[in-house]
């Protein structure tokens, strides 16, 4: 199961480096010290403040934008803006105020863009209908090997790097989750992200356990398909994303 | 067979040994229940036999399991994605010319 930020024990009060303290914990001269270090090109100080501040910034951004992936991009763009703007920042306001003003701008703009984008879930396949794998990937009735994988569309090895949860794969997985039909996404998140049993998921969602398993399998195979397309360098349609009757 | 409904036009399994009692196109549907422990005998044994004999379906199952594992390892939304911190520090170093 994930270790979530809100589950971790609260920070002890401390004499840590100012760079490592959250914005609200620091006294005004800490701010001046931190700013001086950043201007001097102290990469450790920079890494420290990125690590300390980003969780709160992500939560903030998430309030404006449509997806976790968008929030990640907003925060990344904010820090890039901070890097670029440091030479010009005179320190008359608190560092935090300045960083958050950049963040708010980025988050607002991205929120507008996100709202203009067609909600992906409306384009997703139907929830619980049709085969989980495109029938075209198998040999048709009448063939001596009817129902077996076609050679050219059979599962292929993804390579050892597929074991690695890279930044790209994280983004891809988040997007894949976002584009699932809502019921499938709920079931997948409860079961595979948060670790509830199928029975517990069924109870929480008011479904039969069998129905949960169907939804879960549909969701997992769809996400597997996105990973397959990524690792084999295919466009998703070629990997067989168009299952059943969905778009 | 317990578990999911078959898609339309799915051919009947051929008679013969257990590995052929279920075919790939059916196996991929059954793997959901297989993974969740919801497959009754004798279907479960048939699926096991098929998986032993069929490298493609075995691969499909491994990839499905890997997918589940990775979904479980996704960073919490309050954490920066892997690689972002490194990218930012690198940029910081480039731009400030020191570090």
mmCIF file of C-alpha atoms in Angstrom:
data_model
loop_
_atom_site.group_PDB
_atom_site.id
_atom_site.type_symbol
_atom_site.label_atom_id
_atom_site.label_comp_id
_atom_site.label_asym_id
_atom_site.label_seq_id
_atom_site.Cartn_x
_atom_site.Cartn_y
_atom_site.Cartn_z
ATOM 1 C CA UNK A 1 0.000 0.000 0.000
ATOM 2 C CA UNK A 2 1.124 3.552 -0.590
ATOM 3 C CA UNK A 3 2.548 5.544 2.246
ATOM 4 C CA UNK A 4 0.594 8.739 2.028
ATOM 5 C CA UNK A 5 1.947 12.068 3.174
ATOM 6 C CA UNK A 6 -0.932 12.558 5.597
ATOM 7 C CA UNK A 7 -0.198 9.248 7.305
ATOM 8 C CA UNK A 8 3.406 10.056 8.130
ATOM 9 C CA UNK A 9 4.210 11.294 11.648
ATOM 10 C CA UNK A 10 4.321 15.083 12.036
ATOM 11 C CA UNK A 11 7.730 16.727 11.946
ATOM 12 C CA UNK A 12 9.404 17.324 15.293
ATOM 13 C CA UNK A 13 10.283 20.950 16.084
ATOM 14 C CA UNK A 14 13.838 21.581 15.264
ATOM 15 C CA UNK A 15 17.075 23.111 14.369
ATOM 16 C CA UNK A 16 17.085 21.882 10.815
ATOM 17 C CA UNK A 17 18.520 23.839 7.975
ATOM 18 C CA UNK A 18 16.139 26.684 7.037
ATOM 19 C CA UNK A 19 16.016 25.259 3.523
ATOM 20 C CA UNK A 20 14.427 22.082 4.876
ATOM 21 C CA UNK A 21 11.689 23.747 6.836
ATOM 22 C CA UNK A 22 8.237 24.351 5.447
ATOM 23 C CA UNK A 23 7.535 28.006 4.696
ATOM 24 C CA UNK A 24 5.403 28.543 7.802
ATOM 25 C CA UNK A 25 8.086 27.216 10.176
ATOM 26 C CA UNK A 26 10.725 29.722 9.324
ATOM 27 C CA UNK A 27 11.581 33.065 10.877
ATOM 28 C CA UNK A 28 12.153 36.130 8.656
ATOM 29 C CA UNK A 29 15.959 36.024 8.859
ATOM 30 C CA UNK A 30 15.855 32.366 7.841
ATOM 31 C CA UNK A 31 14.227 33.655 4.722
ATOM 32 C CA UNK A 32 17.106 36.044 4.067
ATOM 33 C CA UNK A 33 19.640 33.287 4.690
ATOM 34 C CA UNK A 34 17.842 30.947 2.337
ATOM 35 C CA UNK A 35 17.531 33.561 -0.365
ATOM 36 C CA UNK A 36 21.227 34.370 -0.105
ATOM 37 C CA UNK A 37 22.107 30.725 -0.468
ATOM 38 C CA UNK A 38 19.860 30.315 -3.480
ATOM 39 C CA UNK A 39 21.295 33.373 -5.157
ATOM 40 C CA UNK A 40 24.773 32.029 -4.474
ATOM 41 C CA UNK A 41 23.825 28.940 -6.457
ATOM 42 C CA UNK A 42 23.642 26.554 -3.492
ATOM 43 C CA UNK A 43 22.024 23.518 -5.111
ATOM 44 C CA UNK A 44 21.560 21.737 -1.799
ATOM 45 C CA UNK A 45 19.574 24.621 -0.436
ATOM 46 C CA UNK A 46 17.486 24.606 -3.577
ATOM 47 C CA UNK A 47 16.857 20.855 -3.389
ATOM 48 C CA UNK A 48 15.914 21.257 0.248
ATOM 49 C CA UNK A 49 13.307 23.902 -0.366
ATOM 50 C CA UNK A 50 11.871 22.011 -3.347
ATOM 51 C CA UNK A 51 11.457 18.898 -1.223
ATOM 52 C CA UNK A 52 10.034 20.749 1.758
ATOM 53 C CA UNK A 53 7.567 22.977 -0.069
ATOM 54 C CA UNK A 54 6.363 20.826 -2.968
ATOM 55 C CA UNK A 55 3.829 18.668 -1.089
ATOM 56 C CA UNK A 56 1.868 21.703 0.020
ATOM 57 C CA UNK A 57 2.264 23.272 -3.410
ATOM 58 C CA UNK A 58 0.934 20.122 -5.046
ATOM 59 C CA UNK A 59 -2.113 20.166 -2.790
ATOM 60 C CA UNK A 60 -2.624 23.826 -3.578
ATOM 61 C CA UNK A 61 -2.335 23.307 -7.330
ATOM 62 C CA UNK A 62 -4.634 20.323 -7.213
ATOM 63 C CA UNK A 63 -7.420 22.618 -6.124
ATOM 64 C CA UNK A 64 -7.262 24.468 -9.454
ATOM 65 C CA UNK A 65 -6.508 21.763 -11.998
ATOM 66 C CA UNK A 66 -8.288 18.681 -13.252
ATOM 67 C CA UNK A 67 -5.723 15.944 -12.618
ATOM 68 C CA UNK A 68 -2.772 14.945 -10.438
ATOM 69 C CA UNK A 69 -0.594 15.015 -13.554
ATOM 70 C CA UNK A 70 -1.551 18.626 -14.199
ATOM 71 C CA UNK A 71 -0.672 19.507 -10.605
ATOM 72 C CA UNK A 72 2.755 17.918 -11.044
ATOM 73 C CA UNK A 73 3.389 19.981 -14.166
ATOM 74 C CA UNK A 74 2.196 23.169 -12.526
ATOM 75 C CA UNK A 75 4.569 22.719 -9.592
ATOM 76 C CA UNK A 76 7.451 21.840 -11.882
ATOM 77 C CA UNK A 77 6.796 24.928 -14.018
ATOM 78 C CA UNK A 78 6.620 27.009 -10.862
ATOM 79 C CA UNK A 79 10.053 25.928 -9.692
ATOM 80 C CA UNK A 80 11.455 26.578 -13.157
ATOM 81 C CA UNK A 81 9.939 30.034 -12.933
ATOM 82 C CA UNK A 82 11.592 30.492 -9.550
ATOM 83 C CA UNK A 83 14.975 29.529 -10.999
ATOM 84 C CA UNK A 84 14.574 31.965 -13.856
ATOM 85 C CA UNK A 85 13.217 34.749 -11.673
ATOM 86 C CA UNK A 86 15.729 34.499 -8.817
ATOM 87 C CA UNK A 87 18.176 37.060 -10.183
ATOM 88 C CA UNK A 88 15.368 39.618 -10.368
ATOM 89 C CA UNK A 89 13.713 38.832 -7.049
ATOM 90 C CA UNK A 90 14.744 41.510 -4.594
ATOM 91 C CA UNK A 91 13.544 39.857 -1.411
ATOM 92 C CA UNK A 92 11.199 42.627 -0.407
ATOM 93 C CA UNK A 93 8.419 40.082 0.045
ATOM 94 C CA UNK A 94 8.874 36.704 1.682
ATOM 95 C CA UNK A 95 10.281 34.006 -0.533
ATOM 96 C CA UNK A 96 7.184 31.941 0.106
ATOM 97 C CA UNK A 97 4.872 34.733 -0.987
ATOM 98 C CA UNK A 98 6.774 35.117 -4.200
ATOM 99 C CA UNK A 99 6.908 31.394 -4.966
ATOM 100 C CA UNK A 100 3.203 31.043 -4.264
ATOM 101 C CA UNK A 101 2.344 33.960 -6.509
ATOM 102 C CA UNK A 102 4.106 32.164 -9.355
ATOM 103 C CA UNK A 103 2.346 28.960 -8.344
ATOM 104 C CA UNK A 104 -1.082 30.577 -8.253
ATOM 105 C CA UNK A 105 -0.592 32.033 -11.719
ATOM 106 C CA UNK A 106 0.513 28.719 -13.141
ATOM 107 C CA UNK A 107 -2.288 26.830 -11.425
ATOM 108 C CA UNK A 108 -4.970 29.250 -12.558
ATOM 109 C CA UNK A 109 -3.802 29.187 -16.168
ATOM 110 C CA UNK A 110 -3.584 25.432 -16.185
ATOM 111 C CA UNK A 111 -7.007 25.154 -14.603
ATOM 112 C CA UNK A 112 -8.481 27.153 -17.470
ATOM 113 C CA UNK A 113 -6.738 24.950 -20.028
ATOM 114 C CA UNK A 114 -7.869 21.784 -18.251
ATOM 115 C CA UNK A 115 -11.477 22.910 -18.263
ATOM 116 C CA UNK A 116 -11.326 23.542 -21.999
ATOM 117 C CA UNK A 117 -10.091 20.020 -22.643
ATOM 118 C CA UNK A 118 -12.873 17.513 -23.177
ATOM 119 C CA UNK A 119 -13.106 15.415 -20.009
ATOM 120 C CA UNK A 120 -11.306 12.234 -20.962
ATOM 121 C CA UNK A 121 -13.657 9.928 -19.107
ATOM 122 C CA UNK A 122 -16.458 10.880 -21.497
ATOM 123 C CA UNK A 123 -14.391 9.356 -24.284
ATOM 124 C CA UNK A 124 -13.631 6.182 -22.400
ATOM 125 C CA UNK A 125 -14.973 2.781 -23.338
ATOM 126 C CA UNK A 126 -18.167 1.442 -21.821
ATOM 127 C CA UNK A 127 -17.879 0.262 -18.305
ATOM 128 C CA UNK A 128 -18.526 -3.436 -18.217
ATOM 129 C CA UNK A 129 -19.284 -4.643 -21.711
ATOM 130 C CA UNK A 130 -17.428 -6.682 -24.296
ATOM 131 C CA UNK A 131 -14.137 -8.541 -24.245
ATOM 132 C CA UNK A 132 -11.168 -7.179 -22.284
ATOM 133 C CA UNK A 133 -8.808 -7.777 -25.199
ATOM 134 C CA UNK A 134 -9.534 -6.743 -28.785
ATOM 135 C CA UNK A 135 -10.833 -9.886 -30.534
ATOM 136 C CA UNK A 136 -8.709 -8.961 -33.559
ATOM 137 C CA UNK A 137 -5.651 -9.979 -31.599
ATOM 138 C CA UNK A 138 -6.774 -13.605 -31.831
ATOM 139 C CA UNK A 139 -7.233 -15.969 -34.751
ATOM 140 C CA UNK A 140 -10.848 -16.140 -35.867
ATOM 141 C CA UNK A 141 -13.303 -19.043 -35.808
ATOM 142 C CA UNK A 142 -12.577 -21.391 -38.677
ATOM 143 C CA UNK A 143 -8.823 -21.118 -38.278
ATOM 144 C CA UNK A 144 -7.176 -24.320 -37.021
ATOM 145 C CA UNK A 145 -5.804 -22.279 -34.138
ATOM 146 C CA UNK A 146 -8.971 -20.288 -33.599
ATOM 147 C CA UNK A 147 -8.887 -18.294 -30.381
ATOM 148 C CA UNK A 148 -5.106 -18.315 -30.057
ATOM 149 C CA UNK A 149 -3.047 -15.158 -30.241
ATOM 150 C CA UNK A 150 -2.140 -13.936 -33.693
ATOM 151 C CA UNK A 151 1.643 -13.958 -33.905
ATOM 152 C CA UNK A 152 1.921 -10.314 -34.885
ATOM 153 C CA UNK A 153 -0.338 -9.108 -32.084
ATOM 154 C CA UNK A 154 0.590 -11.471 -29.300
ATOM 155 C CA UNK A 155 2.029 -10.102 -26.059
ATOM 156 C CA UNK A 156 5.745 -9.383 -26.415
ATOM 157 C CA UNK A 157 8.386 -8.905 -23.745
ATOM 158 C CA UNK A 158 8.669 -5.336 -22.470
ATOM 159 C CA UNK A 159 12.331 -5.464 -21.514
ATOM 160 C CA UNK A 160 14.012 -5.146 -18.113
ATOM 161 C CA UNK A 161 13.535 -1.376 -17.906
ATOM 162 C CA UNK A 162 9.789 -2.028 -17.691
ATOM 163 C CA UNK A 163 10.308 -2.911 -14.028
ATOM 164 C CA UNK A 164 11.286 0.678 -13.334
ATOM 165 C CA UNK A 165 8.718 3.196 -12.148
ATOM 166 C CA UNK A 166 10.166 6.146 -14.052
ATOM 167 C CA UNK A 167 8.684 9.634 -14.150
ATOM 168 C CA UNK A 168 7.300 8.934 -17.601
ATOM 169 C CA UNK A 169 5.628 5.746 -16.473
ATOM 170 C CA UNK A 170 4.141 7.496 -13.438
ATOM 171 C CA UNK A 171 2.643 10.154 -15.720
ATOM 172 C CA UNK A 172 1.366 7.511 -18.091
ATOM 173 C CA UNK A 173 -0.221 5.493 -15.300
ATOM 174 C CA UNK A 174 -1.864 8.578 -13.834
ATOM 175 C CA UNK A 175 -3.280 9.468 -17.227
ATOM 176 C CA UNK A 176 -4.470 5.920 -17.752
ATOM 177 C CA UNK A 177 -6.300 6.034 -14.438
ATOM 178 C CA UNK A 178 -7.857 9.386 -15.265
ATOM 179 C CA UNK A 179 -9.257 8.095 -18.556
ATOM 180 C CA UNK A 180 -10.935 5.031 -17.087
ATOM 181 C CA UNK A 181 -14.704 5.034 -16.799
ATOM 182 C CA UNK A 182 -15.503 6.325 -13.300
ATOM 183 C CA UNK A 183 -16.656 3.010 -11.829
ATOM 184 C CA UNK A 184 -13.589 1.185 -13.107
ATOM 185 C CA UNK A 185 -11.329 3.889 -11.753
ATOM 186 C CA UNK A 186 -12.960 3.792 -8.324
ATOM 187 C CA UNK A 187 -12.614 0.028 -8.103
ATOM 188 C CA UNK A 188 -8.996 0.087 -9.302
ATOM 189 C CA UNK A 189 -7.954 2.831 -6.899
ATOM 190 C CA UNK A 190 -9.635 1.210 -3.915
ATOM 191 C CA UNK A 191 -8.247 -2.231 -4.701
ATOM 192 C CA UNK A 192 -4.800 -1.670 -6.190
ATOM 193 C CA UNK A 193 -3.792 1.749 -4.833
ATOM 194 C CA UNK A 194 -5.336 1.636 -1.400
ATOM 195 C CA UNK A 195 -5.256 -2.107 -0.944
ATOM 196 C CA UNK A 196 -8.818 -2.922 0.059
ATOM 197 C CA UNK A 197 -10.035 -6.454 -0.598
ATOM 198 C CA UNK A 198 -12.568 -7.066 -3.354
ATOM 199 C CA UNK A 199 -15.233 -7.680 -0.707
ATOM 200 C CA UNK A 200 -14.432 -4.407 1.029
ATOM 201 C CA UNK A 201 -14.558 -2.566 -2.272
ATOM 202 C CA UNK A 202 -17.909 -4.190 -3.023
ATOM 203 C CA UNK A 203 -19.258 -3.042 0.301
ATOM 204 C CA UNK A 204 -17.950 0.498 -0.092
ATOM 205 C CA UNK A 205 -19.412 0.901 -3.562
ATOM 206 C CA UNK A 206 -22.614 -1.047 -3.005
ATOM 207 C CA UNK A 207 -21.798 -3.640 -5.666
ATOM 208 C CA UNK A 208 -21.691 -7.412 -5.837
ATOM 209 C CA UNK A 209 -18.164 -8.805 -5.407
ATOM 210 C CA UNK A 210 -18.418 -10.501 -8.798
ATOM 211 C CA UNK A 211 -19.210 -7.162 -10.397
ATOM 212 C CA UNK A 212 -16.200 -5.614 -8.647
ATOM 213 C CA UNK A 213 -13.971 -8.329 -10.103
ATOM 214 C CA UNK A 214 -15.277 -7.684 -13.597
ATOM 215 C CA UNK A 215 -14.719 -3.938 -13.309
ATOM 216 C CA UNK A 216 -11.286 -4.516 -11.781
ATOM 217 C CA UNK A 217 -10.198 -6.821 -14.580
ATOM 218 C CA UNK A 218 -11.405 -4.401 -17.225
ATOM 219 C CA UNK A 219 -9.547 -1.543 -15.594
ATOM 220 C CA UNK A 220 -6.332 -3.495 -15.115
ATOM 221 C CA UNK A 221 -6.273 -4.793 -18.692
ATOM 222 C CA UNK A 222 -6.839 -1.295 -20.043
ATOM 223 C CA UNK A 223 -3.942 0.060 -18.031
ATOM 224 C CA UNK A 224 -1.816 -2.899 -19.079
ATOM 225 C CA UNK A 225 -2.594 -2.003 -22.673
ATOM 226 C CA UNK A 226 -1.357 1.560 -22.195
ATOM 227 C CA UNK A 227 1.853 0.255 -20.680
ATOM 228 C CA UNK A 228 2.187 -2.211 -23.534
ATOM 229 C CA UNK A 229 1.864 0.525 -26.137
ATOM 230 C CA UNK A 230 4.478 2.579 -24.280
ATOM 231 C CA UNK A 231 7.011 -0.193 -23.875
ATOM 232 C CA UNK A 232 6.639 -1.550 -27.385
ATOM 233 C CA UNK A 233 6.616 1.903 -28.942
ATOM 234 C CA UNK A 234 3.141 1.494 -30.405
ATOM 235 C CA UNK A 235 0.282 3.952 -30.675
ATOM 236 C CA UNK A 236 -2.410 2.753 -28.240
ATOM 237 C CA UNK A 237 -4.839 1.809 -31.027
ATOM 238 C CA UNK A 238 -2.318 -0.587 -32.534
ATOM 239 C CA UNK A 239 -1.842 -2.324 -29.201
ATOM 240 C CA UNK A 240 -5.555 -3.020 -29.154
ATOM 241 C CA UNK A 241 -7.013 -0.286 -26.995
ATOM 242 C CA UNK A 242 -10.301 -0.302 -28.867
ATOM 243 C CA UNK A 243 -12.088 -3.095 -27.052
ATOM 244 C CA UNK A 244 -15.777 -3.810 -27.005
ATOM 245 C CA UNK A 245 -17.895 -0.969 -28.249
ATOM 246 C CA UNK A 246 -16.189 1.931 -26.610
ATOM 247 C CA UNK A 247 -14.454 4.876 -28.193
ATOM 248 C CA UNK B 1 -17.472 -21.767 -16.764
ATOM 249 C CA UNK B 2 -17.632 -19.421 -13.837
ATOM 250 C CA UNK B 3 -16.422 -15.880 -14.212
ATOM 251 C CA UNK B 4 -16.868 -13.489 -17.076
ATOM 252 C CA UNK B 5 -19.014 -13.783 -20.132
ATOM 253 C CA UNK B 6 -17.244 -14.661 -23.327
ATOM 254 C CA UNK B 7 -17.059 -12.182 -26.145
ATOM 255 C CA UNK B 8 -19.111 -12.858 -29.210
ATOM 256 C CA UNK B 9 -17.811 -15.429 -31.649
ATOM 257 C CA UNK B 10 -15.278 -16.923 -29.255
ATOM 258 C CA UNK B 11 -14.598 -20.429 -30.576
ATOM 259 C CA UNK B 12 -15.265 -23.454 -28.415
ATOM 260 C CA UNK B 13 -12.211 -25.071 -26.832
ATOM 261 C CA UNK B 14 -10.975 -28.170 -28.583
ATOM 262 C CA UNK B 15 -11.227 -31.546 -26.934
ATOM 263 C CA UNK B 16 -7.980 -32.959 -25.681
ATOM 264 C CA UNK B 17 -5.612 -32.236 -22.871
ATOM 265 C CA UNK B 18 -6.197 -29.636 -20.188
ATOM 266 C CA UNK B 19 -4.046 -27.016 -21.871
ATOM 267 C CA UNK B 20 -6.473 -26.918 -24.771
ATOM 268 C CA UNK B 21 -9.686 -26.968 -22.763
ATOM 269 C CA UNK B 22 -9.366 -23.225 -22.626
ATOM 270 C CA UNK B 23 -7.959 -21.103 -25.421
ATOM 271 C CA UNK B 24 -6.076 -17.819 -25.209
ATOM 272 C CA UNK B 25 -9.090 -15.676 -26.013
ATOM 273 C CA UNK B 26 -10.962 -17.199 -23.088
ATOM 274 C CA UNK B 27 -7.963 -17.256 -20.783
ATOM 275 C CA UNK B 28 -7.494 -13.496 -20.941
ATOM 276 C CA UNK B 29 -11.079 -13.094 -19.750
ATOM 277 C CA UNK B 30 -10.601 -15.615 -16.943
ATOM 278 C CA UNK B 31 -7.361 -14.118 -15.645
ATOM 279 C CA UNK B 32 -9.272 -11.506 -13.685
ATOM 280 C CA UNK B 33 -10.904 -14.093 -11.468
ATOM 281 C CA UNK B 34 -7.718 -16.145 -11.581
ATOM 282 C CA UNK B 35 -5.739 -13.297 -10.012
ATOM 283 C CA UNK B 36 -8.405 -12.570 -7.430
ATOM 284 C CA UNK B 37 -8.835 -16.187 -6.382
ATOM 285 C CA UNK B 38 -12.360 -16.388 -7.741
ATOM 286 C CA UNK B 39 -11.965 -19.215 -10.230
ATOM 287 C CA UNK B 40 -13.614 -22.495 -9.401
ATOM 288 C CA UNK B 41 -12.174 -25.885 -10.209
ATOM 289 C CA UNK B 42 -11.840 -27.441 -12.711
ATOM 290 C CA UNK B 43 -11.461 -24.190 -14.641
ATOM 291 C CA UNK B 44 -8.568 -23.063 -12.502
ATOM 292 C CA UNK B 45 -6.614 -26.214 -13.282
ATOM 293 C CA UNK B 46 -7.372 -25.741 -16.982
ATOM 294 C CA UNK B 47 -6.058 -22.190 -16.860
ATOM 295 C CA UNK B 48 -2.931 -23.319 -14.998
ATOM 296 C CA UNK B 49 -2.312 -25.978 -17.643
ATOM 297 C CA UNK B 50 -2.838 -23.482 -20.423
ATOM 298 C CA UNK B 51 -0.450 -20.983 -18.861
ATOM 299 C CA UNK B 52 2.220 -23.659 -18.598
ATOM 300 C CA UNK B 53 1.877 -24.430 -22.280
ATOM 301 C CA UNK B 54 1.358 -20.913 -23.663
ATOM 302 C CA UNK B 55 4.197 -18.361 -23.376
ATOM 303 C CA UNK B 56 2.075 -15.516 -24.753
ATOM 304 C CA UNK B 57 -0.623 -15.917 -22.141
ATOM 305 C CA UNK B 58 2.038 -16.308 -19.476
ATOM 306 C CA UNK B 59 3.537 -13.030 -20.641
ATOM 307 C CA UNK B 60 0.120 -11.391 -20.615
ATOM 308 C CA UNK B 61 -0.401 -12.508 -17.029
ATOM 309 C CA UNK B 62 3.060 -11.337 -15.915
ATOM 310 C CA UNK B 63 2.445 -7.976 -17.521
ATOM 311 C CA UNK B 64 -0.940 -7.746 -15.858
ATOM 312 C CA UNK B 65 0.661 -8.487 -12.480
ATOM 313 C CA UNK B 66 3.369 -5.910 -13.146
ATOM 314 C CA UNK B 67 0.669 -3.373 -13.988
ATOM 315 C CA UNK B 68 -1.041 -4.037 -10.667
ATOM 316 C CA UNK B 69 2.272 -3.720 -8.803
ATOM 317 C CA UNK B 70 3.134 -0.427 -10.465
ATOM 318 C CA UNK B 71 -0.285 1.041 -9.794
ATOM 319 C CA UNK B 72 0.301 0.189 -6.154
ATOM 320 C CA UNK B 73 3.668 1.946 -6.213
ATOM 321 C CA UNK B 74 2.417 5.236 -7.608
ATOM 322 C CA UNK B 75 3.676 8.085 -5.446
ATOM 323 C CA UNK B 76 1.035 9.765 -3.350
ATOM 324 C CA UNK B 77 -0.281 12.896 -5.017
ATOM 325 C CA UNK B 78 1.601 15.062 -2.531
ATOM 326 C CA UNK B 79 4.967 13.758 -3.696
ATOM 327 C CA UNK B 80 6.841 15.062 -6.691
ATOM 328 C CA UNK B 81 7.116 12.555 -9.491
ATOM 329 C CA UNK B 82 10.397 10.620 -9.703
ATOM 330 C CA UNK B 83 13.016 12.517 -11.649
ATOM 331 C CA UNK B 84 11.440 15.941 -11.188
ATOM 332 C CA UNK B 85 13.679 16.937 -8.300
ATOM 333 C CA UNK B 86 16.796 15.895 -10.210
ATOM 334 C CA UNK B 87 15.648 17.794 -13.270
ATOM 335 C CA UNK B 88 15.034 20.944 -11.249
ATOM 336 C CA UNK B 89 18.381 20.752 -9.454
ATOM 337 C CA UNK B 90 20.148 20.235 -12.768
ATOM 338 C CA UNK B 91 18.405 23.261 -14.216
ATOM 339 C CA UNK B 92 19.229 25.284 -11.127
ATOM 340 C CA UNK B 93 22.905 24.379 -11.495
ATOM 341 C CA UNK B 94 22.904 25.207 -15.201
ATOM 342 C CA UNK B 95 21.229 28.549 -14.736
ATOM 343 C CA UNK B 96 23.164 29.710 -11.684
ATOM 344 C CA UNK B 97 26.366 28.387 -13.192
ATOM 345 C CA UNK B 98 27.526 27.028 -9.898
ATOM 346 C CA UNK B 99 26.295 24.578 -7.310
#
